[in-house]
């Protein structure tokens, strides 16, 4: 009778019914879960396709068009400010060069670009790769096809815009308008930081709408008929076949819902025309347009019908097998319980022959396990530092966790609220610590502990290390003042210098009255810390006027970068070093944004890298953008940058000047070939040295050593020989001969000719004529 009170009896009586219930529940769960999971997977796949489509449009079209604008604005082969700089209509060659540049750029991108236009608002002139030069551009023939972006940019407070697609004839001057292209237009002001109404030049690029449609059709073939691109107002800017056929009204309500949501991407169910649809959308960052796709829900369910049938069949088979095997499994499943009970008895010392209910033994064992888990929870609570670290990061990032504010303060160790809060940011100098000097993590932990243990009246410090190895310190106080902030800043610097590095810099943010707004103070301190790179002599950055530099539109003169490039190519070390000094001083004393300054500094590194690659300079370092850029980003401040770049180009120029004699001979031959082919052009040492990548001084030295004559004498002799040939073989005036061999004035040419041949060109011509006359008489 005792055996029937054991676990075996309980299993025998209840297992049959339990098996039925469990199998039914599992079957139902799998039926629902897998069906829904498969549908959800299809929807996620659809959303991923939409995201990839948006990314492809962004990378292959939109950013590529914006890069074309940057290349045009930086191109020095033609004067893009032609009509903005000169008031007359002369300079036809410059106009032709500029139009050829636009045509070449458009021809290189014909897969997405129809045409490129330059519009000069001050003179109402447009120069186009398609339409040529047009005066009175907004009133001329065909202006209706481009007046939309032209008028809007002239009054725009922004520096760029994207128009919606609209039909434009391939020939705007023809009365036949049947042959049209759907085009977007990207317009941007020049200079870069000017607005539309203050710009000197407006650069506009016509983009083919079919390029966008082809991407959508290729990447979303099944959704192509239900996809459209709309702007912020909900108007279609790129239409698919569904909208072109006049069915876009049925999507108007869900389109409006997407725009009202304001999210960058998402997906939701929607009823459209009394049918269920799945609406997905994705925002294009460059234009803030939205790709909208509405797919019938049946598209998902139809693909999962086979899965549902398969799951249903498996579930029915499992139910049948479970009912048949229930009796057999009662005995089989009792074996592990018996072994578990035996193991518990061995661990607890209970006699093996003592008849005890197995479930009571198991219950006692689980109670003991619960005690162990409670001990583990206490250990985890002891690791509250990680919890506090997360809470501080959430505050500084402006996204506090959604839990009671009292718990948030408790996690930070704040017993009561304070009246004012301020964030200070310190650069701990982690990158400059020597491996054998100090254990960096231990030093920072000791510093944080010391700061928080300071005994302060009506104040409290919260210190936390950020992921970028900087130290954020939150000052909590009841009485806020600049004097108090200065006092704490000096205290923090003293403590930090003592335990870390002597060149620590600190920035302070604004005061806030709520700890949940401390991210505002942190953002100001973070922005001020950007300028520590350019002002390394300032140990405390608290001048909030520096924040105004973030919104400045000032630009460093582009002539400095051009000069730096020219001096590098001309191997003029002192002038190149002077240009680096000028740029550094501009950044330290000017009102330029920090990110813009870093952009200019990286450009100088790229210019230097290009100059090194042009002469195949590979020793002692392997030059290239990745290596030089890595060195540049590892520098602590602009003074180190200046010293590094000056020393680097000094080594570069010294190495290139010391090329072996074989290279010198090869270079002389290149110079001679260039001189021979360009006798009528500028053949100064500077001009020819730039072409063969040598300094003027070194080129002159090579000519003297290799040719035995000075550079000037060699050029003069070649020009005089060519002049003599022209006089003998061509019926040309002396003026034309002089200009053909590179002399600007005829008098100087005659003087040099007489020095070379002992007679003037006129006398030489007469001597040739007199010599020919006797021959003719005979």
XYZ file of C-alpha atoms in Angstrom:
778
model
C 0.000 0.000 0.000
C 2.917 2.343 0.734
C 4.131 2.006 -2.842
C 0.933 3.529 -4.186
C 1.619 6.739 -2.211
C 4.926 7.295 -3.990
C 5.723 9.363 -7.089
C 5.391 6.267 -9.284
C 1.704 5.993 -8.389
C 1.119 9.690 -9.034
C 2.727 9.454 -12.460
C 0.740 6.363 -13.322
C -2.556 8.042 -12.465
C -1.922 11.451 -14.044
C 0.485 10.940 -16.942
C -2.129 9.872 -19.421
C -4.189 13.034 -19.014
C -1.062 15.229 -18.786
C 0.310 13.854 -22.042
C -2.895 14.694 -23.856
C -2.995 18.246 -22.486
C 0.687 18.900 -23.131
C 0.604 17.538 -26.660
C -2.457 19.619 -27.467
C -0.824 22.737 -26.033
C 2.445 22.115 -27.855
C 0.633 21.446 -31.106
C -1.361 24.653 -30.758
C 1.745 26.621 -29.828
C 3.768 25.359 -32.772
C 0.881 25.930 -35.124
C 0.473 29.537 -34.026
C 4.127 30.346 -33.417
C 5.632 28.992 -36.623
C 2.882 30.441 -38.769
C 3.301 33.855 -37.246
C 7.074 33.553 -37.097
C 7.280 32.729 -40.777
C 5.004 35.615 -41.643
C 7.087 37.899 -39.459
C 10.250 36.652 -41.124
C 8.807 37.475 -44.521
C 7.864 40.943 -43.302
C 11.326 41.512 -41.842
C 12.854 40.338 -45.097
C 10.633 42.771 -46.968
C 11.692 45.584 -44.627
C 15.354 44.623 -45.072
C 14.954 44.709 -48.863
C 13.443 48.190 -48.525
C 16.347 49.326 -46.343
C 18.884 47.906 -48.831
C 17.042 49.623 -51.662
C 17.152 52.950 -49.800
C 20.842 52.457 -49.018
C 21.578 51.658 -52.673
C 19.737 54.779 -53.864
C 21.570 56.834 -51.242
C 25.038 55.508 -52.083
C 24.865 55.095 -55.868
C 22.806 58.176 -56.774
C 22.246 60.800 -54.077
C 25.692 60.808 -52.463
C 27.322 60.419 -55.851
C 25.528 63.564 -57.079
C 26.589 65.441 -53.933
C 30.165 64.270 -54.511
C 29.968 65.675 -58.056
C 29.114 69.064 -56.555
C 32.151 68.846 -54.233
C 34.435 67.887 -57.140
C 33.152 70.792 -59.250
C 33.555 73.278 -56.397
C 37.149 72.140 -55.767
C 38.142 71.821 -59.433
C 40.854 74.287 -60.414
C 41.035 73.457 -64.116
C 38.347 76.063 -64.872
C 37.140 79.219 -63.115
C 33.757 78.272 -61.670
C 33.287 81.870 -60.435
C 33.777 83.243 -63.924
C 30.714 85.495 -64.171
C 30.739 86.221 -60.432
C 34.260 87.689 -60.599
C 34.199 89.705 -63.868
C 31.727 92.304 -65.038
C 32.437 92.255 -68.774
C 31.592 89.528 -71.240
C 35.139 88.841 -72.350
C 37.020 85.660 -71.601
C 35.439 83.400 -74.222
C 38.176 80.813 -73.716
C 37.337 80.652 -70.010
C 33.644 80.151 -70.843
C 34.515 77.349 -73.270
C 36.821 75.694 -70.723
C 34.147 75.890 -68.046
C 31.437 74.452 -70.321
C 33.779 71.658 -71.415
C 34.347 70.845 -67.734
C 30.568 70.607 -67.199
C 30.137 68.448 -70.297
C 32.969 66.153 -69.252
C 31.530 65.751 -65.761
C 28.050 65.031 -67.160
C 29.464 62.600 -69.757
C 31.335 60.712 -67.036
C 28.066 60.148 -65.183
C 25.536 59.675 -67.983
C 23.977 56.713 -66.195
C 22.408 59.069 -63.656
C 23.033 62.638 -64.843
C 21.260 64.478 -67.694
C 22.979 67.849 -67.403
C 24.895 70.266 -65.144
C 24.166 74.004 -64.903
C 25.907 76.991 -63.296
C 23.651 79.937 -62.462
C 25.065 83.347 -61.459
C 22.274 85.177 -59.522
C 23.956 88.582 -59.501
C 24.011 88.736 -63.333
C 21.114 86.360 -64.110
C 23.394 84.257 -66.344
C 23.339 80.483 -66.684
C 26.032 78.285 -68.206
C 24.824 74.740 -68.942
C 26.356 71.578 -70.298
C 23.146 71.186 -72.335
C 21.947 74.710 -73.146
C 25.214 76.649 -73.356
C 25.509 80.265 -72.141
C 22.186 82.016 -71.464
C 21.817 85.651 -70.468
C 18.569 86.631 -68.740
C 18.270 82.985 -67.738
C 14.924 83.193 -65.926
C 13.196 84.857 -68.885
C 14.833 83.103 -71.829
C 13.314 80.447 -74.048
C 12.772 77.135 -72.256
C 13.328 78.678 -68.799
C 10.055 77.131 -67.600
C 11.861 73.778 -67.354
C 14.418 74.953 -64.834
C 12.817 78.027 -63.245
C 11.556 75.965 -60.269
C 14.961 75.346 -58.671
C 16.342 78.667 -59.972
C 13.638 80.784 -58.290
C 13.580 78.776 -55.094
C 17.364 78.868 -54.607
C 17.574 82.640 -55.179
C 15.396 83.220 -52.093
C 16.397 80.184 -50.033
C 17.827 80.486 -46.522
C 19.432 77.057 -47.032
C 22.394 76.070 -49.140
C 20.838 73.204 -51.101
C 17.598 71.608 -52.289
C 16.266 68.575 -54.139
C 13.342 69.100 -56.504
C 10.649 66.571 -57.274
C 10.835 64.699 -60.552
C 9.187 66.476 -63.471
C 9.088 65.876 -67.233
C 11.655 67.864 -69.207
C 12.025 67.607 -73.017
C 15.366 66.437 -74.291
C 15.342 69.612 -76.406
C 13.785 72.509 -74.456
C 13.998 74.757 -77.507
C 11.862 72.500 -79.671
C 8.100 72.888 -79.929
C 7.817 69.091 -79.937
C 7.516 68.049 -76.271
C 6.641 64.385 -76.723
C 10.196 63.090 -76.094
C 10.726 63.890 -72.413
C 12.753 62.646 -69.460
C 11.692 62.562 -65.811
C 14.406 64.457 -63.906
C 15.237 65.447 -60.347
C 17.407 68.488 -59.797
C 19.979 68.886 -57.014
C 20.951 72.540 -56.503
C 23.668 73.779 -54.106
C 25.110 77.197 -53.416
C 28.775 78.130 -53.910
C 30.744 78.937 -51.775
C 29.792 75.878 -49.762
C 28.646 77.635 -46.602
C 26.644 80.381 -48.302
C 22.843 80.265 -48.504
C 20.911 80.316 -51.740
C 20.186 84.046 -51.545
C 23.794 84.973 -50.644
C 25.611 82.610 -53.014
C 27.869 83.726 -55.849
C 27.094 80.676 -57.974
C 24.364 78.023 -57.868
C 25.432 74.589 -59.113
C 22.511 72.464 -60.329
C 22.678 68.810 -61.431
C 19.781 67.174 -63.309
C 19.400 63.537 -62.166
C 17.522 60.928 -64.180
C 14.468 59.630 -62.355
C 14.736 56.364 -64.269
C 17.974 55.569 -62.398
C 15.994 55.507 -59.120
C 13.110 53.548 -60.693
C 15.520 50.924 -62.076
C 17.008 50.375 -58.621
C 13.555 49.927 -57.085
C 12.425 47.631 -59.902
C 15.583 45.488 -59.716
C 15.753 45.210 -55.924
C 12.006 45.059 -55.195
C 10.450 43.326 -58.228
C 7.445 41.981 -56.342
C 6.769 45.281 -54.531
C 7.617 47.566 -57.458
C 3.968 48.100 -58.410
C 3.190 49.283 -54.852
C 6.227 51.505 -54.162
C 6.556 55.281 -54.332
C 9.016 57.927 -53.094
C 7.434 60.984 -51.454
C 8.778 64.207 -49.958
C 8.021 65.632 -46.505
C 4.729 67.075 -47.781
C 3.565 63.703 -49.065
C 3.921 64.590 -52.745
C 5.377 61.884 -54.987
C 8.901 62.685 -56.194
C 9.629 59.371 -57.915
C 6.700 57.287 -59.202
C 6.433 53.571 -59.841
C 4.076 51.922 -62.248
C 1.201 51.802 -59.726
C 1.176 55.551 -59.191
C 1.742 56.344 -62.852
C -1.418 54.397 -63.662
C -3.528 56.692 -61.465
C -4.008 54.443 -58.377
C -2.027 56.544 -55.873
C -5.185 57.957 -54.198
C -5.878 54.623 -52.494
C -2.586 55.002 -50.568
C -3.134 58.640 -49.525
C -4.373 57.855 -45.994
C -1.543 55.452 -45.129
C 0.992 57.871 -46.678
C -0.271 60.610 -44.386
C 0.008 58.243 -41.423
C 3.641 57.444 -42.315
C 4.529 61.133 -42.514
C 2.788 61.895 -39.199
C 4.724 59.136 -37.426
C 7.979 61.028 -38.067
C 10.153 57.897 -37.776
C 13.082 57.177 -40.087
C 11.810 53.683 -40.848
C 9.108 51.265 -39.813
C 6.330 48.857 -40.772
C 2.679 48.449 -39.778
C -0.555 46.795 -40.865
C -3.108 48.928 -42.672
C -6.447 48.428 -44.405
C -6.377 49.954 -47.897
C -9.406 49.820 -50.199
C -11.021 47.365 -47.732
C -8.089 44.967 -48.096
C -5.334 44.233 -45.568
C -1.889 45.569 -46.486
C 1.547 45.694 -44.856
C 2.998 49.199 -45.141
C 6.791 49.639 -44.926
C 8.739 52.863 -45.197
C 12.356 54.058 -45.108
C 13.777 57.612 -45.085
C 16.607 58.696 -47.405
C 18.997 60.749 -45.180
C 20.369 62.980 -47.951
C 16.983 64.266 -49.154
C 14.623 63.369 -46.240
C 12.396 61.690 -48.816
C 10.537 58.555 -47.798
C 10.299 55.311 -49.770
C 6.765 54.016 -49.212
C 5.782 50.420 -50.036
C 2.317 48.906 -49.521
C 2.224 45.120 -49.990
C -1.011 43.072 -49.785
C -1.053 40.872 -46.677
C -2.010 37.916 -48.816
C 1.538 38.018 -50.176
C 2.763 36.795 -46.762
C -0.034 34.394 -45.883
C -0.017 32.594 -49.224
C 3.655 31.738 -48.818
C 3.060 30.283 -45.337
C 0.092 28.005 -46.181
C 2.385 25.044 -46.878
C 4.188 25.610 -43.564
C 0.850 25.698 -41.724
C -0.301 22.444 -43.321
C 2.983 20.741 -42.494
C 2.875 21.877 -38.862
C -0.744 20.759 -38.497
C 0.085 17.282 -39.835
C 3.083 16.951 -37.510
C 0.980 18.024 -34.526
C -1.732 15.449 -35.266
C 0.887 12.718 -35.602
C 2.520 13.797 -32.309
C -0.829 13.662 -30.513
C -1.508 10.131 -31.767
C 1.969 8.867 -30.844
C 1.763 10.513 -27.410
C -1.478 8.722 -26.597
C -0.056 5.351 -27.665
C 3.201 5.706 -25.706
C 1.766 7.295 -22.538
C 1.572 3.983 -20.678
C 5.109 2.988 -21.646
C 6.579 6.385 -20.690
C 5.152 6.262 -17.138
C 7.683 3.637 -16.134
C 10.452 5.127 -18.264
C 10.048 8.627 -16.780
C 10.068 7.330 -13.232
C 13.665 6.130 -13.629
C 15.248 9.656 -13.646
C 13.108 10.641 -10.644
C 14.327 7.549 -8.831
C 17.953 8.357 -9.670
C 17.455 12.005 -8.585
C 15.954 10.915 -5.278
C 18.843 8.514 -4.752
C 21.330 11.320 -5.417
C 19.532 13.597 -2.952
C 19.572 10.877 -0.296
C 23.283 10.353 -0.806
C 23.951 14.123 -0.425
C 21.664 14.591 2.599
C 22.499 11.314 4.379
C 18.939 9.921 4.335
C 18.779 6.111 4.651
C 18.211 4.493 1.267
C 15.726 1.963 2.665
C 13.646 4.610 4.395
C 10.299 4.944 2.614
C 9.832 8.697 1.903
C 7.701 10.558 -0.593
C 10.056 11.432 -3.432
C 8.443 14.816 -4.115
C 9.069 15.951 -0.533
C 12.751 15.168 -0.902
C 12.891 17.058 -4.198
C 11.041 20.011 -2.598
C 13.596 20.167 0.238
C 16.426 20.096 -2.294
C 14.903 23.011 -4.224
C 14.525 25.026 -1.002
C 18.229 24.598 -0.418
C 18.886 25.648 -4.015
C 16.749 28.757 -3.426
C 19.000 29.758 -0.550
C 22.010 29.449 -2.839
C 20.315 31.614 -5.478
C 19.544 34.274 -2.859
C 23.222 34.330 -1.942
C 24.078 34.786 -5.614
C 21.635 37.716 -5.848
C 23.365 39.397 -2.922
C 26.664 39.028 -4.760
C 25.181 40.646 -7.856
C 23.825 43.553 -5.799
C 27.341 44.107 -4.538
C 28.332 44.791 -8.138
C 26.310 47.980 -8.179
C 29.159 49.893 -9.843
C 28.127 48.565 -13.222
C 24.530 49.612 -12.573
C 25.646 53.119 -11.653
C 27.901 53.332 -14.716
C 24.948 52.550 -16.960
C 22.755 55.106 -15.159
C 25.363 57.872 -15.608
C 25.792 57.084 -19.308
C 22.023 57.181 -19.797
C 21.875 60.618 -18.163
C 24.740 62.009 -20.236
C 23.191 60.659 -23.430
C 19.801 62.157 -22.588
C 17.908 58.851 -22.356
C 17.355 57.971 -18.658
C 15.811 54.583 -18.068
C 12.048 54.414 -17.613
C 11.945 53.671 -13.914
C 11.049 55.700 -10.788
C 13.334 58.706 -10.389
C 14.030 57.825 -6.748
C 15.538 54.530 -7.893
C 17.619 56.409 -10.490
C 19.041 58.708 -7.810
C 19.685 55.725 -5.559
C 21.664 54.024 -8.329
C 23.800 57.197 -8.576
C 24.283 57.375 -4.824
C 22.425 60.720 -4.457
C 20.488 60.850 -1.201
C 18.552 64.033 -1.997
C 17.909 66.352 -4.935
C 20.158 69.430 -5.408
C 19.277 72.867 -6.778
C 21.873 73.021 -9.598
C 23.966 70.587 -11.616
C 26.914 71.048 -13.958
C 28.982 68.603 -16.019
C 32.742 68.848 -16.418
C 34.709 66.788 -18.936
C 38.377 65.864 -18.619
C 40.776 64.372 -21.118
C 42.641 61.827 -18.984
C 45.480 61.419 -21.487
C 44.957 57.661 -21.789
C 46.609 57.483 -25.202
C 49.875 59.024 -23.964
C 50.449 56.869 -20.866
C 53.677 54.863 -21.069
C 53.216 51.094 -20.671
C 55.675 50.901 -17.768
C 54.535 54.007 -15.877
C 51.045 53.636 -14.380
C 48.266 51.074 -14.507
C 45.775 53.340 -16.298
C 42.486 51.650 -15.215
C 43.679 51.458 -11.627
C 44.749 55.133 -11.630
C 41.411 56.306 -13.033
C 39.462 54.147 -10.558
C 41.538 55.575 -7.700
C 40.954 59.111 -8.982
C 37.167 58.589 -9.264
C 37.018 57.152 -5.766
C 39.048 60.058 -4.384
C 36.816 62.658 -6.045
C 33.603 61.113 -4.733
C 35.016 60.796 -1.218
C 35.810 64.521 -0.953
C 34.016 66.143 1.951
C 32.127 69.055 0.402
C 29.586 71.345 2.047
C 26.235 71.423 0.188
C 27.902 69.776 -2.833
C 28.491 66.342 -4.256
C 30.704 64.995 -7.071
C 29.809 62.065 -9.329
C 32.743 60.840 -11.447
C 32.479 58.256 -14.224
C 34.812 57.094 -16.987
C 33.311 57.312 -20.475
C 33.851 54.748 -23.263
C 36.303 57.164 -24.995
C 38.501 57.155 -21.833
C 37.511 60.683 -20.877
C 36.312 61.407 -17.376
C 32.901 63.026 -16.811
C 32.340 64.710 -13.450
C 28.848 65.874 -12.426
C 28.843 68.641 -9.816
C 25.694 68.680 -7.650
C 25.281 71.775 -5.469
C 22.656 73.979 -3.858
C 24.337 77.288 -4.718
C 25.598 77.683 -8.283
C 28.219 80.301 -9.216
C 31.095 80.697 -11.641
C 33.499 81.133 -8.718
C 32.407 77.757 -7.323
C 32.785 76.161 -10.737
C 36.312 77.601 -11.110
C 37.208 76.311 -7.671
C 36.076 72.787 -8.467
C 37.746 72.902 -11.904
C 41.104 73.784 -10.317
C 40.587 71.052 -7.737
C 39.847 68.461 -10.416
C 42.896 69.488 -12.456
C 45.169 69.251 -9.415
C 43.885 65.778 -8.469
C 44.042 64.502 -12.040
C 47.547 65.835 -12.749
C 48.815 64.254 -9.563
C 47.599 60.778 -10.497
C 47.645 60.833 -14.319
C 49.254 63.309 -16.754
C 50.398 66.932 -16.320
C 48.839 68.127 -19.610
C 45.227 67.386 -18.675
C 42.581 69.734 -20.113
C 39.108 70.320 -18.713
C 35.910 71.819 -20.119
C 32.774 72.940 -18.263
C 29.143 72.909 -19.374
C 26.197 75.073 -18.396
C 24.211 74.896 -15.149
C 20.916 72.960 -15.180
C 18.302 72.745 -12.447
C 17.272 69.114 -13.065
C 19.663 66.182 -13.093
C 17.703 64.646 -15.970
C 18.787 67.651 -18.073
C 22.493 67.111 -17.345
C 22.970 65.915 -20.943
C 22.601 69.571 -22.028
C 25.556 70.548 -19.834
C 27.501 67.506 -21.031
C 26.891 68.404 -24.689
C 28.310 71.919 -24.111
C 31.344 70.527 -22.300
C 31.841 67.986 -25.080
C 31.651 70.752 -27.720
C 34.150 72.932 -25.844
C 36.508 69.955 -25.536
C 36.694 69.847 -29.343
C 38.687 73.090 -29.228
C 41.229 71.688 -26.760
C 43.001 70.320 -29.842
C 43.472 73.839 -31.226
C 44.079 75.600 -27.883
C 46.388 73.240 -25.954
C 47.648 76.108 -23.805
C 44.198 76.434 -22.166
C 43.900 73.996 -19.267
C 40.274 74.977 -18.560
C 37.920 75.589 -21.471
C 35.024 77.567 -20.058
C 34.642 80.391 -22.581
C 31.212 79.604 -23.989
C 31.834 82.044 -26.829
C 33.719 79.129 -28.402
C 30.323 77.518 -28.925
C 29.549 80.210 -31.484
C 32.310 78.800 -33.677
C 30.156 75.716 -34.211
C 27.681 77.852 -36.161
C 30.247 79.974 -37.990
C 30.201 79.983 -41.784
C 33.755 81.351 -42.094
C 36.106 79.420 -44.338
C 39.887 79.258 -44.377
C 41.129 80.850 -47.657
C 41.336 78.151 -50.301
C 44.426 79.889 -51.632
C 46.366 78.516 -48.662
C 45.615 74.910 -49.669
C 46.434 75.714 -53.293
C 49.665 77.364 -52.198
C 50.551 74.357 -50.036
C 49.982 72.023 -52.999
C 52.067 74.214 -55.334
C 54.954 74.531 -52.893
C 55.021 70.770 -52.362
C 55.116 70.145 -56.095
C 57.771 72.820 -56.528
C 59.861 71.369 -53.645
C 59.896 74.730 -51.852
C 60.309 73.609 -48.257
C 60.358 76.968 -46.472
C 57.229 78.202 -48.245
C 55.384 74.915 -47.592
C 56.327 75.031 -43.898
C 55.217 78.657 -43.770
C 51.845 77.693 -45.222
C 51.401 75.020 -42.526
C 52.171 77.674 -39.914
C 49.629 80.054 -41.471
C 46.883 77.426 -41.486
C 47.585 76.524 -37.850
C 47.430 80.168 -36.794
C 44.185 80.689 -38.734
C 42.613 77.790 -36.845
C 43.895 78.900 -33.461
C 42.830 82.537 -33.811
C 39.925 82.401 -36.280
C 36.245 81.627 -35.785
C 36.156 78.287 -37.605
C 34.189 75.191 -36.440
C 36.331 72.396 -35.019
C 35.032 69.754 -37.435
C 35.707 72.071 -40.393
C 39.262 72.663 -39.150
C 39.878 68.907 -38.911
C 38.506 68.599 -42.445
C 41.091 71.150 -43.664
C 43.906 69.441 -41.731
C 43.031 66.052 -43.215
C 42.909 67.660 -46.686
C 46.471 68.909 -46.183
C 47.503 65.364 -45.244
C 45.845 64.018 -48.404
C 47.547 66.717 -50.528
C 50.893 65.698 -49.047
C 50.106 62.013 -49.624
C 49.203 62.670 -53.273
C 52.438 64.604 -53.812
C 54.424 61.689 -52.392
C 52.586 59.139 -54.540
C 53.086 61.237 -57.694
C 56.845 60.812 -57.408
C 56.539 57.202 -56.205
C 58.150 58.043 -52.934
C 58.133 54.905 -50.762
C 61.138 55.255 -48.478
C 61.511 55.346 -45.494
C 57.736 54.976 -44.986
C 55.083 53.439 -47.182
C 52.995 56.512 -47.877
C 49.288 56.361 -48.518
C 46.111 57.747 -47.091
C 45.573 55.088 -44.385
C 49.082 55.362 -42.870
C 49.344 59.153 -42.890
C 45.780 59.581 -41.693
C 46.439 57.192 -38.799
C 49.488 59.233 -37.793
C 47.447 62.438 -38.041
C 44.619 61.127 -35.829
C 47.085 60.016 -33.152
C 48.409 63.577 -32.607
C 47.254 65.277 -29.413
C 46.973 68.885 -30.626
C 47.552 71.218 -33.542
C 51.066 72.150 -32.376
C 52.069 68.497 -32.597
C 50.349 68.335 -36.005
C 52.349 71.333 -37.229
C 55.656 69.857 -36.063
C 54.822 66.395 -37.442
C 53.752 67.590 -40.898
C 56.707 70.017 -41.205
C 59.207 67.318 -40.225
C 57.564 64.792 -42.536
C 57.648 67.004 -45.648
C 61.220 68.023 -44.790
C 62.270 64.363 -44.879
C 60.224 63.833 -48.035
C 61.892 66.730 -49.885
C 65.373 65.782 -48.706
C 64.862 62.202 -49.861
C 63.476 63.202 -53.251
C 66.315 65.708 -53.781
C 68.845 62.932 -53.179
C 67.665 60.635 -55.981
C 70.475 58.748 -57.790
C 72.133 59.872 -61.008
C 70.121 57.492 -63.190
C 66.942 59.186 -62.045
C 68.599 62.571 -62.698
C 69.363 61.600 -66.305
C 65.815 60.339 -66.781
C 64.453 63.561 -65.339
C 66.694 65.656 -67.644
C 65.327 63.730 -70.636
C 61.739 64.395 -69.498
C 62.559 68.073 -69.081
C 64.161 68.249 -72.529
C 61.147 66.562 -74.112
C 58.801 69.002 -72.398
C 60.938 72.005 -73.495
C 61.044 70.752 -77.082
C 57.251 70.333 -77.207
C 56.444 73.670 -75.533
C 58.936 76.235 -76.886
C 56.174 78.838 -77.186
C 54.990 78.360 -73.561
C 56.312 79.391 -70.149
C 59.634 77.538 -69.716
C 60.762 79.079 -66.463
C 62.564 76.863 -63.971
C 59.473 76.911 -61.722
C 57.096 75.856 -64.520
C 59.259 73.016 -65.869
C 60.288 71.891 -62.359
C 56.619 71.425 -61.471
C 56.091 69.229 -64.545
C 58.992 66.890 -63.690
C 58.481 67.095 -59.897
C 61.775 68.800 -59.050
C 62.553 72.052 -57.316
C 63.790 74.896 -59.601
C 67.117 74.984 -57.812
C 67.720 71.253 -58.200
C 66.631 71.264 -61.867
C 69.102 74.074 -62.631
C 71.829 72.125 -60.859
C 71.072 68.954 -62.857
C 71.277 70.829 -66.194
C 74.640 72.299 -65.272
C 76.022 68.927 -64.154
C 74.533 66.701 -66.882
C 74.427 69.038 -69.921
C 77.423 71.247 -69.221
C 75.361 74.403 -69.858
C 73.012 76.454 -67.764
C 69.305 75.850 -68.015
C 68.708 79.328 -69.467
C 71.369 78.894 -72.149
C 69.916 75.529 -73.166
C 66.385 76.912 -73.516
C 67.659 79.946 -75.441
C 69.647 77.793 -77.853
C 66.677 75.527 -78.555
C 64.434 78.534 -79.171
C 66.948 80.177 -81.493
C 67.423 76.966 -83.481
C 63.653 76.638 -83.844
C 63.408 80.312 -84.871
C 66.088 79.782 -87.518
C 64.153 76.802 -88.910
C 60.928 78.825 -89.017
C 62.661 81.708 -90.825
C 64.205 79.368 -93.404
C 61.142 77.198 -94.119
C 58.155 79.486 -93.581
C 57.048 82.816 -94.980
C 56.453 84.279 -91.479
C 56.961 87.756 -90.074
C 59.577 88.328 -87.397
C 56.791 89.068 -84.867
C 55.143 85.702 -85.490
C 58.464 83.870 -85.281
C 59.196 85.574 -81.937
C 55.838 84.574 -80.452
C 56.142 81.030 -81.870
C 59.327 80.421 -79.861
C 58.087 81.979 -76.624
C 59.251 85.619 -76.742
C 56.682 88.189 -75.721
C 58.530 91.160 -77.250
C 60.074 91.236 -80.739
C 62.899 93.555 -79.656
C 64.195 91.100 -77.052
C 63.965 88.255 -79.579
C 66.022 90.246 -82.120
C 68.620 90.995 -79.418
C 68.976 87.317 -78.435
C 69.078 86.217 -82.114
C 71.871 88.657 -82.859
C 73.844 87.459 -79.810
C 73.476 83.876 -81.002
C 74.119 84.238 -84.787
C 75.857 87.625 -85.122
C 73.102 89.208 -87.226
C 69.497 90.276 -86.841
C 66.628 88.086 -88.100
C 65.943 90.652 -90.836
C 69.548 90.509 -92.053
C 69.372 86.732 -91.989
C 66.195 86.788 -94.119
C 67.825 89.160 -96.640
C 70.896 86.966 -96.826
C 68.693 83.974 -97.609
C 66.832 85.973 -100.284
C 70.026 87.226 -101.948
C 71.452 83.721 -101.940
C 68.305 82.402 -103.628
C 68.221 85.064 -106.397
C 71.458 84.018 -108.206
C 70.254 80.435 -108.192
C 66.953 81.515 -109.758
C 68.808 83.589 -112.431
C 71.032 80.707 -113.380
